[in-house]
Coordinates of C-alpha atoms in Angstrom, one line a residue:
Chain O
M1 CA 87.6 180.0 78.2
T2 CA 86.8 176.7 76.9
L3 CA 86.3 176.9 72.9
I4 CA 84.6 173.6 72.0
A5 CA 83.4 171.3 74.6
T6 CA 81.6 168.2 74.0
Q7 CA 80.2 165.6 76.8
S8 CA 79.3 162.1 75.8
L9 CA 78.3 163.2 72.6
T10 CA 76.7 160.5 70.6
K11 CA 75.2 160.6 66.6
T12 CA 74.0 157.4 65.1
Y13 CA 72.3 157.7 61.8
G14 CA 69.1 155.5 61.3
G15 CA 69.8 153.8 64.7
R16 CA 72.3 151.8 63.1
V17 CA 75.4 153.7 61.8
T18 CA 77.1 155.2 64.7
A19 CA 79.2 158.2 63.4
L20 CA 80.0 159.4 66.7
A21 CA 80.2 157.3 70.3
D22 CA 80.5 158.7 73.5
L23 CA 82.6 161.7 72.3
T24 CA 84.2 163.9 75.5
V25 CA 86.4 166.5 74.6
A26 CA 87.2 170.1 75.7
V27 CA 89.5 172.4 73.8
E28 CA 91.3 176.0 74.5
P29 CA 91.3 178.6 71.7
G30 CA 94.1 178.2 69.3
I31 CA 94.6 176.4 66.1
I32 CA 93.3 173.0 66.3
G33 CA 94.0 170.1 64.2
L34 CA 91.0 167.4 63.8
V35 CA 92.4 164.2 62.4
G36 CA 91.0 161.0 61.7
A37 CA 90.5 158.0 59.3
N38 CA 88.0 158.5 56.4
G39 CA 84.5 157.6 58.3
A40 CA 86.0 158.4 61.4
G41 CA 83.3 161.1 62.3
K42 CA 85.0 164.3 61.4
S43 CA 82.4 165.5 59.1
T44 CA 79.6 164.7 61.5
L45 CA 81.2 166.2 64.5
I46 CA 81.4 169.7 62.4
K47 CA 77.8 169.3 61.2
I48 CA 77.2 169.2 64.9
L49 CA 79.2 172.0 66.0
L50 CA 77.4 174.4 63.2
G51 CA 74.0 173.2 64.5
L52 CA 73.1 171.7 61.1
I53 CA 72.2 168.3 62.8
A54 CA 71.5 167.7 66.2
P55 CA 73.3 164.8 68.4
T56 CA 71.3 161.6 69.1
S57 CA 72.6 161.9 72.7
G58 CA 75.1 164.1 74.9
Q59 CA 75.9 167.7 75.1
V60 CA 78.0 170.3 73.0
S61 CA 78.7 173.8 73.2
V62 CA 80.7 176.0 71.0
L63 CA 81.9 179.5 72.3
G64 CA 79.9 178.6 75.0
I65 CA 76.7 178.3 72.9
D66 CA 74.8 175.2 72.5
P67 CA 74.4 174.7 68.8
T68 CA 71.3 172.3 69.1
A69 CA 69.3 175.1 71.1
D70 CA 70.6 178.1 69.3
P71 CA 72.2 177.5 65.7
A72 CA 71.7 180.9 64.5
A73 CA 73.6 182.2 67.6
V74 CA 76.5 179.9 66.8
R75 CA 76.6 180.2 63.0
S76 CA 76.8 184.2 63.5
R77 CA 80.0 183.5 65.5
V78 CA 81.6 180.9 63.2
G79 CA 82.9 180.6 59.6
Y80 CA 83.1 177.5 58.0
M81 CA 85.1 176.7 54.8
P82 CA 83.5 173.2 53.3
E83 CA 85.5 170.6 51.8
H84 CA 83.9 170.6 48.4
D85 CA 83.5 173.0 45.7
C86 CA 80.2 174.9 46.1
L87 CA 80.9 178.1 44.2
P88 CA 78.5 179.3 41.6
P89 CA 80.9 179.4 38.4
D90 CA 79.1 182.7 36.9
L91 CA 79.6 185.0 39.9
S92 CA 82.8 186.8 40.7
A93 CA 84.4 186.5 44.0
A94 CA 83.5 189.8 45.1
E95 CA 79.8 189.5 44.3
L96 CA 79.7 186.0 46.0
V97 CA 81.6 186.9 49.2
T98 CA 79.4 190.4 49.5
H99 CA 76.2 188.4 49.2
L100 CA 77.4 185.7 51.8
G101 CA 78.3 188.7 54.2
R102 CA 74.7 190.1 53.8
M103 CA 73.4 186.4 54.3
S104 CA 75.3 186.8 57.8
G105 CA 73.4 189.9 58.5
L106 CA 75.8 192.5 57.5
P107 CA 74.3 195.7 56.0
R108 CA 74.9 196.1 52.1
T109 CA 77.8 198.7 52.4
A110 CA 79.7 197.1 55.3
A111 CA 79.5 193.9 53.6
R112 CA 81.0 195.0 50.7
E113 CA 83.8 196.5 52.7
R114 CA 84.3 193.5 54.5
A115 CA 84.3 191.3 51.5
S116 CA 86.8 193.2 49.9
E117 CA 89.0 193.0 53.1
A118 CA 88.5 189.3 53.4
L119 CA 89.5 188.8 49.9
R120 CA 92.7 190.8 50.2
H121 CA 93.4 188.9 53.1
V122 CA 93.3 185.7 51.6
G123 CA 95.4 187.3 48.9
L124 CA 93.0 187.8 45.7
Y125 CA 93.2 191.2 44.5
E126 CA 92.4 191.8 40.7
E127 CA 91.3 188.4 40.2
R128 CA 88.2 189.1 42.4
Y129 CA 86.2 190.6 39.6
R130 CA 86.6 187.5 37.2
P131 CA 83.9 184.8 37.3
V132 CA 84.9 182.2 39.7
G133 CA 84.3 179.6 37.0
G134 CA 87.5 180.5 35.6
Y135 CA 89.7 180.1 38.8
S136 CA 92.1 177.4 39.6
T137 CA 91.9 175.2 42.8
G138 CA 94.1 177.2 44.6
M139 CA 92.1 180.5 43.8
K140 CA 88.6 178.7 44.7
Q141 CA 90.1 177.6 48.2
R142 CA 90.9 181.2 48.8
V143 CA 87.4 182.3 48.0
K144 CA 86.1 179.5 50.3
L145 CA 88.2 180.7 53.0
A146 CA 87.5 184.6 52.3
Q147 CA 83.7 183.9 52.7
A148 CA 84.2 182.0 55.9
L149 CA 86.0 185.1 57.1
V150 CA 83.5 187.8 56.0
H151 CA 81.5 188.3 59.0
D152 CA 84.5 188.7 61.6
P153 CA 83.9 185.1 63.3
D154 CA 85.7 184.0 66.6
L155 CA 85.9 180.3 65.1
L156 CA 86.8 179.2 61.7
L157 CA 86.0 175.3 61.0
L158 CA 88.2 174.4 57.8
D159 CA 87.5 171.1 56.2
E160 CA 90.6 170.1 54.1
P161 CA 92.0 173.5 53.3
T162 CA 94.7 172.1 51.1
N163 CA 92.9 169.5 49.3
G164 CA 94.0 169.5 45.6
L165 CA 96.8 172.1 45.9
D166 CA 100.3 171.9 44.8
P167 CA 103.2 172.5 47.1
A168 CA 103.5 176.0 46.6
G169 CA 99.5 176.5 47.2
R170 CA 99.8 174.3 50.1
D171 CA 102.4 176.5 51.7
A172 CA 100.5 179.6 50.9
M173 CA 97.5 178.2 52.4
L174 CA 99.2 177.0 55.6
A175 CA 100.9 180.2 56.1
L176 CA 97.5 182.1 55.7
V177 CA 95.9 179.3 58.5
H178 CA 98.7 180.0 60.8
R179 CA 98.2 184.1 60.3
I180 CA 94.7 183.8 60.8
G181 CA 95.1 181.9 63.9
T182 CA 98.2 184.0 65.4
E183 CA 97.7 187.6 64.0
F184 CA 94.0 187.9 63.7
G185 CA 93.3 186.0 67.2
I186 CA 90.5 184.0 65.5
S187 CA 90.6 180.4 66.8
V188 CA 90.6 177.6 63.8
L189 CA 89.6 174.1 63.6
V190 CA 91.5 172.4 60.8
C191 CA 90.4 169.1 59.4
S192 CA 93.3 167.0 57.4
H193 CA 94.6 163.9 56.2
L194 CA 98.1 165.3 56.3
L195 CA 99.6 164.8 59.7
G196 CA 102.7 166.6 58.7
E197 CA 100.7 169.7 58.2
V198 CA 99.0 169.4 61.4
E199 CA 102.3 169.2 63.0
R200 CA 103.4 172.3 61.3
I201 CA 100.6 174.8 62.1
C202 CA 98.2 173.4 64.9
D203 CA 98.7 173.8 68.7
T204 CA 96.5 171.2 69.8
L205 CA 95.2 168.1 68.2
I206 CA 92.1 166.1 68.6
A207 CA 92.4 162.6 66.9
I208 CA 89.1 160.6 66.7
D209 CA 88.7 156.8 65.4
G210 CA 85.4 155.2 64.6
G211 CA 83.9 158.1 66.4
R212 CA 85.5 157.8 69.5
L213 CA 88.5 159.8 70.8
L214 CA 91.7 158.6 70.4
R215 CA 93.8 161.2 71.7
A216 CA 93.4 165.2 72.5
D217 CA 96.5 167.0 73.6
N218 CA 99.1 169.7 72.8
I219 CA 101.2 169.1 69.8
S220 CA 104.2 169.7 71.8
A221 CA 103.3 166.8 74.1
M222 CA 102.8 164.5 71.2
T223 CA 106.2 165.4 69.7
T224 CA 108.6 165.1 72.8
A225 CA 111.9 163.7 72.2
T226 CA 112.9 160.0 73.0
D227 CA 115.8 158.5 74.2
V228 CA 117.1 157.7 71.0
L229 CA 119.7 159.6 69.0
A230 CA 119.7 159.6 65.3
V231 CA 122.8 159.6 63.4
E232 CA 123.2 160.2 59.7
V233 CA 126.3 160.3 57.5
S234 CA 126.2 160.8 53.8
E235 CA 128.7 158.0 53.2
G236 CA 130.2 155.2 55.2
T237 CA 126.9 154.3 57.0
E238 CA 128.2 150.6 57.3
E239 CA 131.7 151.4 58.6
L240 CA 130.2 153.6 61.4
A241 CA 127.8 151.2 62.5
A242 CA 130.6 148.6 62.9
R243 CA 132.6 151.0 64.6
L244 CA 129.8 152.0 67.1
A245 CA 129.3 148.6 67.6
E246 CA 132.9 148.0 68.8
L247 CA 132.3 150.7 71.3
K248 CA 129.6 148.7 72.7
L249 CA 126.7 150.9 71.7
P250 CA 123.6 149.1 70.4
V251 CA 123.0 150.4 67.1
A252 CA 119.8 149.8 65.0
R253 CA 119.5 150.8 61.5
D254 CA 116.5 152.7 60.2
G255 CA 116.7 153.1 56.4
R256 CA 119.7 155.7 56.1
L257 CA 119.3 156.3 59.7
L258 CA 121.6 154.7 62.5
L259 CA 119.7 154.6 66.0
V260 CA 121.5 154.9 69.3
P261 CA 119.8 154.8 72.7
L262 CA 121.0 157.9 74.5
A263 CA 122.6 156.6 77.9
D264 CA 124.0 160.0 79.0
D265 CA 125.7 163.0 77.6
G266 CA 128.8 160.8 77.1
T267 CA 127.3 159.0 74.0
Y268 CA 127.1 162.1 72.3
D269 CA 130.9 162.2 72.5
L270 CA 131.5 158.6 71.6
I271 CA 129.4 159.3 68.4
L272 CA 131.2 162.4 67.4
G273 CA 134.6 160.7 68.2
A274 CA 133.8 157.5 66.0
V275 CA 132.5 159.9 63.3
A276 CA 135.9 162.2 63.3
E277 CA 138.2 159.0 63.6
L278 CA 136.7 157.7 60.7
D279 CA 136.7 161.0 58.8
L280 CA 133.0 160.5 57.7
P281 CA 130.7 163.6 56.5
L282 CA 128.1 163.8 59.4
H283 CA 124.9 165.0 58.2
R284 CA 122.6 164.6 61.1
L285 CA 122.9 164.0 64.7
D286 CA 119.4 164.6 66.6
Q287 CA 117.5 163.5 69.3
R288 CA 114.7 161.6 67.7
R289 CA 111.0 163.0 68.3
H290 CA 107.9 161.4 68.5
R291 CA 105.5 162.0 65.6
V292 CA 101.8 162.4 65.3
A293 CA 101.9 159.7 62.5
E294 CA 102.7 157.2 65.4
L295 CA 99.1 157.6 66.8
F296 CA 98.0 155.8 63.6
A297 CA 101.1 153.6 62.9
T298 CA 100.5 151.8 66.3
R299 CA 96.9 151.5 65.8
E300 CA 97.7 149.7 62.5
L301 CA 100.0 147.2 64.3
T302 CA 97.2 146.5 66.8
H303 CA 94.7 145.7 64.3
A304 CA 97.0 143.5 62.4
Chain R
M1 CA 112.8 144.1 34.6
S2 CA 111.7 146.7 31.7
T3 CA 113.0 150.3 31.1
L4 CA 110.6 153.0 30.1
S5 CA 112.7 155.5 27.9
L6 CA 111.7 158.9 26.8
T7 CA 114.1 160.6 24.2
G8 CA 113.6 164.2 23.5
V9 CA 109.5 164.1 24.0
S10 CA 107.6 167.1 23.1
R11 CA 103.9 167.8 23.3
W12 CA 102.1 170.6 22.3
Y13 CA 98.4 171.6 22.0
G14 CA 98.1 174.3 19.5
N15 CA 100.2 176.9 20.8
V16 CA 100.3 175.5 24.1
V17 CA 103.8 173.4 24.8
A18 CA 102.8 171.3 27.7
V19 CA 106.0 169.0 27.4
N20 CA 109.0 170.3 26.2
D21 CA 112.1 168.0 25.1
I22 CA 112.3 165.4 27.8
S23 CA 114.5 162.6 28.2
M24 CA 114.7 160.2 30.7
A25 CA 114.9 156.4 31.4
L26 CA 112.9 154.8 34.0
G27 CA 114.2 151.6 35.7
P28 CA 112.9 149.1 38.3
G29 CA 112.2 150.6 41.6
V30 CA 109.9 153.3 42.6
T31 CA 110.1 157.1 41.2
G32 CA 108.3 160.1 42.1
L33 CA 107.1 162.5 39.5
L34 CA 106.9 166.2 40.9
G35 CA 105.9 169.5 39.6
P36 CA 103.4 172.4 40.3
N37 CA 100.1 172.2 38.8
G38 CA 100.1 172.8 35.0
A39 CA 103.6 171.2 34.7
G40 CA 102.8 168.5 32.3
K41 CA 102.9 165.5 34.4
T42 CA 99.6 164.0 33.5
T43 CA 100.3 164.8 29.8
L44 CA 103.7 162.9 30.3
L45 CA 102.0 160.2 32.2
H46 CA 99.6 159.6 29.5
M47 CA 102.1 159.8 26.7
M48 CA 104.2 156.9 28.6
A49 CA 100.8 155.1 28.8
G50 CA 100.2 155.2 25.0
F51 CA 97.3 157.4 25.4
L52 CA 98.7 160.6 23.7
A53 CA 101.1 160.7 20.8
P54 CA 104.2 162.8 21.2
S55 CA 104.3 165.7 18.9
R56 CA 108.2 165.1 18.7
G57 CA 110.6 162.4 20.2
T58 CA 109.7 158.8 21.1
V59 CA 108.4 156.9 24.2
T60 CA 109.6 153.4 24.3
L61 CA 109.0 150.5 26.6
D62 CA 112.1 148.0 26.0
D63 CA 112.4 149.6 22.4
D64 CA 108.8 149.2 21.4
P65 CA 107.0 152.3 21.0
T66 CA 103.8 152.8 23.6
W67 CA 102.0 155.0 21.0
R68 CA 99.8 152.9 18.7
N69 CA 101.1 149.8 20.1
P70 CA 98.4 147.8 22.3
D71 CA 100.9 145.1 22.8
V72 CA 102.7 147.4 25.5
Y73 CA 99.6 146.9 27.9
R74 CA 100.7 143.4 28.3
R75 CA 103.5 144.9 30.2
L76 CA 102.2 148.1 31.7
G77 CA 99.4 149.4 33.8
L78 CA 97.9 152.8 34.5
V79 CA 96.1 154.1 37.7
S80 CA 94.7 157.4 36.1
E81 CA 93.8 160.6 38.3
R82 CA 90.2 160.5 37.2
E83 CA 88.1 157.8 39.3
A84 CA 86.1 155.7 36.6
V85 CA 84.9 152.8 38.5
Q86 CA 81.3 151.4 38.0
G87 CA 79.8 151.5 41.5
F88 CA 77.3 149.0 40.9
L89 CA 80.0 146.3 40.3
T90 CA 81.9 144.5 43.2
A91 CA 85.7 144.8 43.5
Y92 CA 86.0 141.5 42.1
E93 CA 83.9 141.8 39.0
F94 CA 85.7 145.0 38.3
V95 CA 89.1 143.3 38.5
L96 CA 88.0 140.0 36.7
A97 CA 86.6 142.3 33.8
S98 CA 90.1 143.8 33.4
A99 CA 91.5 140.2 33.4
K100 CA 89.0 139.2 30.9
L101 CA 90.0 142.3 28.5
H102 CA 93.6 141.3 28.8
R103 CA 92.5 138.0 27.7
L104 CA 94.5 136.2 30.5
P105 CA 94.3 132.6 30.6
D106 CA 92.5 132.3 33.9
P107 CA 91.2 135.5 34.5
A108 CA 89.5 134.2 37.8
A109 CA 92.9 133.4 39.5
A110 CA 94.2 136.3 38.3
A111 CA 91.7 138.5 39.8
R112 CA 91.8 137.1 43.0
R113 CA 95.8 137.5 43.0
A114 CA 95.7 141.1 42.0
I115 CA 92.8 141.7 45.1
D116 CA 95.1 139.7 47.5
L117 CA 97.9 141.7 46.5
V118 CA 96.0 145.2 47.6
E119 CA 94.6 143.2 50.5
L120 CA 91.3 143.8 49.6
E121 CA 89.9 140.2 49.8
S122 CA 87.5 141.0 52.9
A123 CA 85.4 143.4 50.9
Q124 CA 85.8 141.9 47.4
D125 CA 82.1 140.8 47.2
R126 CA 80.8 144.2 48.1
R127 CA 79.8 146.8 45.3
I128 CA 82.6 149.5 44.9
G129 CA 79.8 152.2 45.3
T130 CA 79.8 151.4 48.9
Y131 CA 83.7 151.6 49.2
S132 CA 85.8 154.4 50.9
K133 CA 88.0 156.4 48.5
G134 CA 91.2 154.4 49.7
M135 CA 89.5 151.2 49.0
R136 CA 88.2 152.3 45.6
Q137 CA 91.8 153.5 44.7
R138 CA 93.1 150.1 45.9
A139 CA 90.5 148.4 43.5
R140 CA 91.7 150.5 40.6
V141 CA 95.4 149.6 41.5
A142 CA 94.4 145.8 41.4
A143 CA 92.5 146.3 38.0
A144 CA 95.9 148.0 36.9
L145 CA 97.8 145.1 38.2
V146 CA 95.9 142.2 37.2
H147 CA 98.1 141.2 34.3
D148 CA 101.1 141.5 36.3
P149 CA 102.6 144.3 34.4
Q150 CA 106.6 145.3 34.7
V151 CA 105.5 148.9 34.4
L152 CA 103.0 150.7 36.6
L153 CA 102.1 154.3 36.4
L154 CA 99.9 156.1 38.9
D155 CA 98.5 159.7 38.6
E156 CA 98.1 161.0 42.3
P157 CA 97.5 157.8 43.9
F158 CA 97.4 159.5 47.3
N159 CA 94.9 162.1 46.5
G160 CA 91.8 162.1 49.2
M161 CA 93.4 159.0 51.2
D162 CA 93.6 158.9 54.9
P163 CA 96.7 158.5 56.7
R164 CA 96.3 155.0 57.4
Q165 CA 95.0 154.0 53.9
R166 CA 98.2 156.2 52.5
L167 CA 100.6 154.1 54.8
H168 CA 99.0 151.0 53.3
M169 CA 99.4 152.2 49.6
M170 CA 103.1 153.3 50.0
Q171 CA 104.0 150.0 51.5
L172 CA 102.4 148.3 48.6
L173 CA 104.4 150.6 46.1
H174 CA 107.6 149.5 47.8
T175 CA 106.6 145.9 48.0
L176 CA 106.1 146.2 44.2
G177 CA 109.2 148.4 43.6
D178 CA 111.4 146.0 45.5
A179 CA 110.2 143.2 43.5
G180 CA 111.8 144.5 40.4
R181 CA 108.8 146.4 39.0
T182 CA 109.1 149.9 37.7
I183 CA 106.9 152.2 39.4
L184 CA 106.2 155.8 38.4
F185 CA 103.6 157.8 40.6
S186 CA 102.8 161.6 40.7
S187 CA 102.1 163.7 43.8
H188 CA 102.1 166.9 45.3
I189 CA 102.7 165.5 48.8
L190 CA 106.4 165.8 49.0
E191 CA 106.9 164.5 52.4
E192 CA 105.3 161.4 51.4
V193 CA 107.3 161.1 48.0
E194 CA 110.3 161.5 50.4
Q195 CA 109.1 158.5 52.4
V196 CA 108.3 156.0 49.5
S197 CA 111.4 157.0 47.3
G198 CA 114.4 159.2 47.2
T199 CA 114.4 159.1 43.3
V200 CA 112.5 161.9 41.7
Q201 CA 111.9 163.4 38.4
V202 CA 110.9 167.2 38.9
M203 CA 109.1 168.8 36.1
V204 CA 108.7 172.8 36.1
A205 CA 106.7 174.4 33.1
G206 CA 106.8 171.3 30.8
R207 CA 110.7 170.7 31.0
L208 CA 112.7 168.2 33.3
A209 CA 113.9 170.3 35.8
A210 CA 116.1 167.7 37.8
S211 CA 116.2 164.0 38.2
G212 CA 117.6 161.3 40.6
D213 CA 118.0 160.9 44.4
F214 CA 117.0 164.4 45.6
R215 CA 119.6 164.3 48.2
T216 CA 122.3 164.0 45.3
I217 CA 120.3 167.0 43.6
R218 CA 120.7 169.1 46.5
R219 CA 124.6 168.6 46.7
L220 CA 124.7 169.5 43.0
M221 CA 123.0 173.1 43.9
T222 CA 126.5 174.6 44.7
N223 CA 125.3 178.1 44.4
R224 CA 123.2 177.6 47.6
P225 CA 125.0 177.1 50.8
H226 CA 124.0 174.1 53.0
V227 CA 122.0 175.5 56.1
F228 CA 122.4 173.4 59.5
A229 CA 121.1 174.1 62.7
V230 CA 123.5 173.3 65.5
R231 CA 123.2 173.2 69.2
S232 CA 126.1 172.4 71.7
T233 CA 127.4 173.1 75.0
D234 CA 129.2 176.1 73.9
D235 CA 127.6 177.8 71.0
R236 CA 129.6 180.7 70.9
A237 CA 133.1 179.2 71.0
L238 CA 132.0 176.7 68.5
A239 CA 130.8 179.7 66.3
V240 CA 134.4 181.3 66.7
A241 CA 136.2 177.8 65.5
L242 CA 133.5 177.4 62.8
I243 CA 133.7 180.7 61.0
A244 CA 137.9 180.2 60.7
E245 CA 136.9 177.1 58.5
P246 CA 137.1 178.0 54.4
S247 CA 133.8 175.7 54.0
V248 CA 131.8 178.0 56.3
S249 CA 130.4 181.0 54.8
G250 CA 128.3 182.5 57.6
V251 CA 127.7 181.5 61.1
E252 CA 124.5 183.1 62.9
L253 CA 123.9 182.9 67.1
D254 CA 120.4 182.8 68.4
P255 CA 119.2 182.0 71.7
T256 CA 118.4 178.3 70.4
G257 CA 121.6 177.7 69.0
L258 CA 123.7 178.2 65.8
T259 CA 122.6 178.4 62.1
V260 CA 125.5 177.6 60.0
R261 CA 125.8 178.1 56.1
A262 CA 128.4 175.8 54.6
G263 CA 129.4 176.7 51.1
D264 CA 131.3 173.2 50.9
Y265 CA 129.1 170.4 52.0
G266 CA 131.7 167.6 52.2
A267 CA 134.5 169.9 53.8
F268 CA 132.0 171.2 56.4
T269 CA 130.4 168.0 57.5
R270 CA 133.8 166.3 57.8
A271 CA 135.3 169.4 59.8
L272 CA 132.5 169.7 62.3
P273 CA 133.2 166.6 64.3
R274 CA 137.1 167.1 64.5
I275 CA 136.7 170.8 65.4
A276 CA 134.0 170.0 68.2
L277 CA 136.3 167.4 69.5
N278 CA 139.4 169.7 69.6
K279 CA 137.8 172.3 71.3
G280 CA 136.2 170.1 73.7
I281 CA 132.5 171.0 72.7
R282 CA 129.8 168.7 72.9
V283 CA 127.4 169.0 69.9
R284 CA 124.0 168.0 71.1
Q285 CA 122.4 168.3 67.6
L286 CA 123.2 169.1 64.0
V287 CA 120.3 168.9 61.6
P288 CA 120.4 170.0 57.9
S289 CA 117.6 172.9 57.6
D290 CA 117.1 172.7 53.9
E291 CA 118.0 169.1 52.7
S292 CA 114.4 168.0 52.5
L293 CA 112.6 167.2 49.6
E294 CA 110.4 170.1 50.2
S295 CA 113.3 172.7 50.1
V296 CA 114.9 170.8 47.1
F297 CA 111.6 171.0 45.1
S298 CA 111.1 174.9 45.9
Y299 CA 114.5 175.8 45.1
L300 CA 114.0 173.8 41.6
V301 CA 110.8 175.8 41.0
E302 CA 112.0 179.3 42.1
A303 CA 115.1 178.9 40.0

């Protein structure tokens, strides 16, 4: 089943500003990363997927439903976690999430039960009875996630879920998102600026730039190994570089790393031999991988 | 070349101790200031910038105190976390106002130079209200740089920026650091701090938990074995040979390869190539699993 499909989706505001231009993309269920520069059209895409705004032209379907034609049907099966704080400070998390559950059509008792379950899943226990106004950023993010989960959706749209979190908070949030995607079997679309984060938790990635599709692919396809070996020694980098050059290996330097093209398996032996001969501490020997960040770095070059 | 020195600095608010007995010296180059929320990073930056008086201890810039000493602002710039820019001004006007406040001899030229440095020329005559977050941040950096300070302090400069804008800001910090300026920035995004600078100051609950190059910090944690992932042509034979080494405290075999725990970093990293060659085993991969800034940080915060 296709989770989200768009066909030449275009959105212009006031006929002048183009937010999305002829975007065609289809993704399968899983954890999907949505990346792009500020102003690339990510928020517009999310609003269209939720049926909050209509596209200027083109088709879109979410879980097989057209959000332009039947926005209520889409929203009953999709949970949304907005980027900005939008929580009333004087309500407790339990009250708020129960209320939002009832807004999604759950009966009073079911809403209360589901709210308590959703809050437990995101890791809010006794705190849930305190007013939200006194919560830390991390706790507020959890409340926003809980309200997106309360009606047991099939798809979650998360807009910058780790914004403003400290390293421990980020780790916990990423683990939670990964768990929702794998254990609960709910598909997740994560908007993020942090490509490292996306590499860590997503299976699929959609990159958009200036309203156009830059690339949509599996993460594994974007992080394939290259034909370059990265070698790092914790001391004597210069000596090793000189020795490898003597062995007729074309060596390039990249910060602390020495990069050697991988001709065949013999290259491994040559490097290991050189390191052992010079008695250097070998810190890293690894085939370099492509990184998602290259998508943006190469674009930078073409712009310059 | 300027040095910012802190000696026994504490700062408390009533009964709350925000910063607790911190001493450090920051020299030229780029340094990252890290710590969980509430560790006291912003309080420390504000004391460095002379916005707050230390409750105890001294903060000096080349032997002059920063508190109650407006003269230090000739040599120091601060980019605060909160965005306070007037949206109705253009970037040029905003930076020019900053130049005039510093009473620079030629404010117009200084403003153009600063805007040039952050590469904002093409947009300098647009109102800041129309800018993206990254551009606004760059305009604020330009305003803080307009008097060519030796020391630049930045509180969370990468917050809310997209990948391209962050790449750009990182390059800018690099350039400034390489030119001999003293740059200190706080951040939560560790993989990026790792790219900008290996030198970090880590604060935990108001105290300085560690400072220096994070790789060196990792080597000093001798109570934690160094973990490496190894793949080779014959993992089992390699495991047998490795466990005989005194520097190795544990080896685990799994379908994808070996996980080696080494108590003595130096001895193990020197021994591995030798052992593999002697046994005729080809090592295809050796990757340190807990040497990243992220793991060093979590070890420090846990401890």
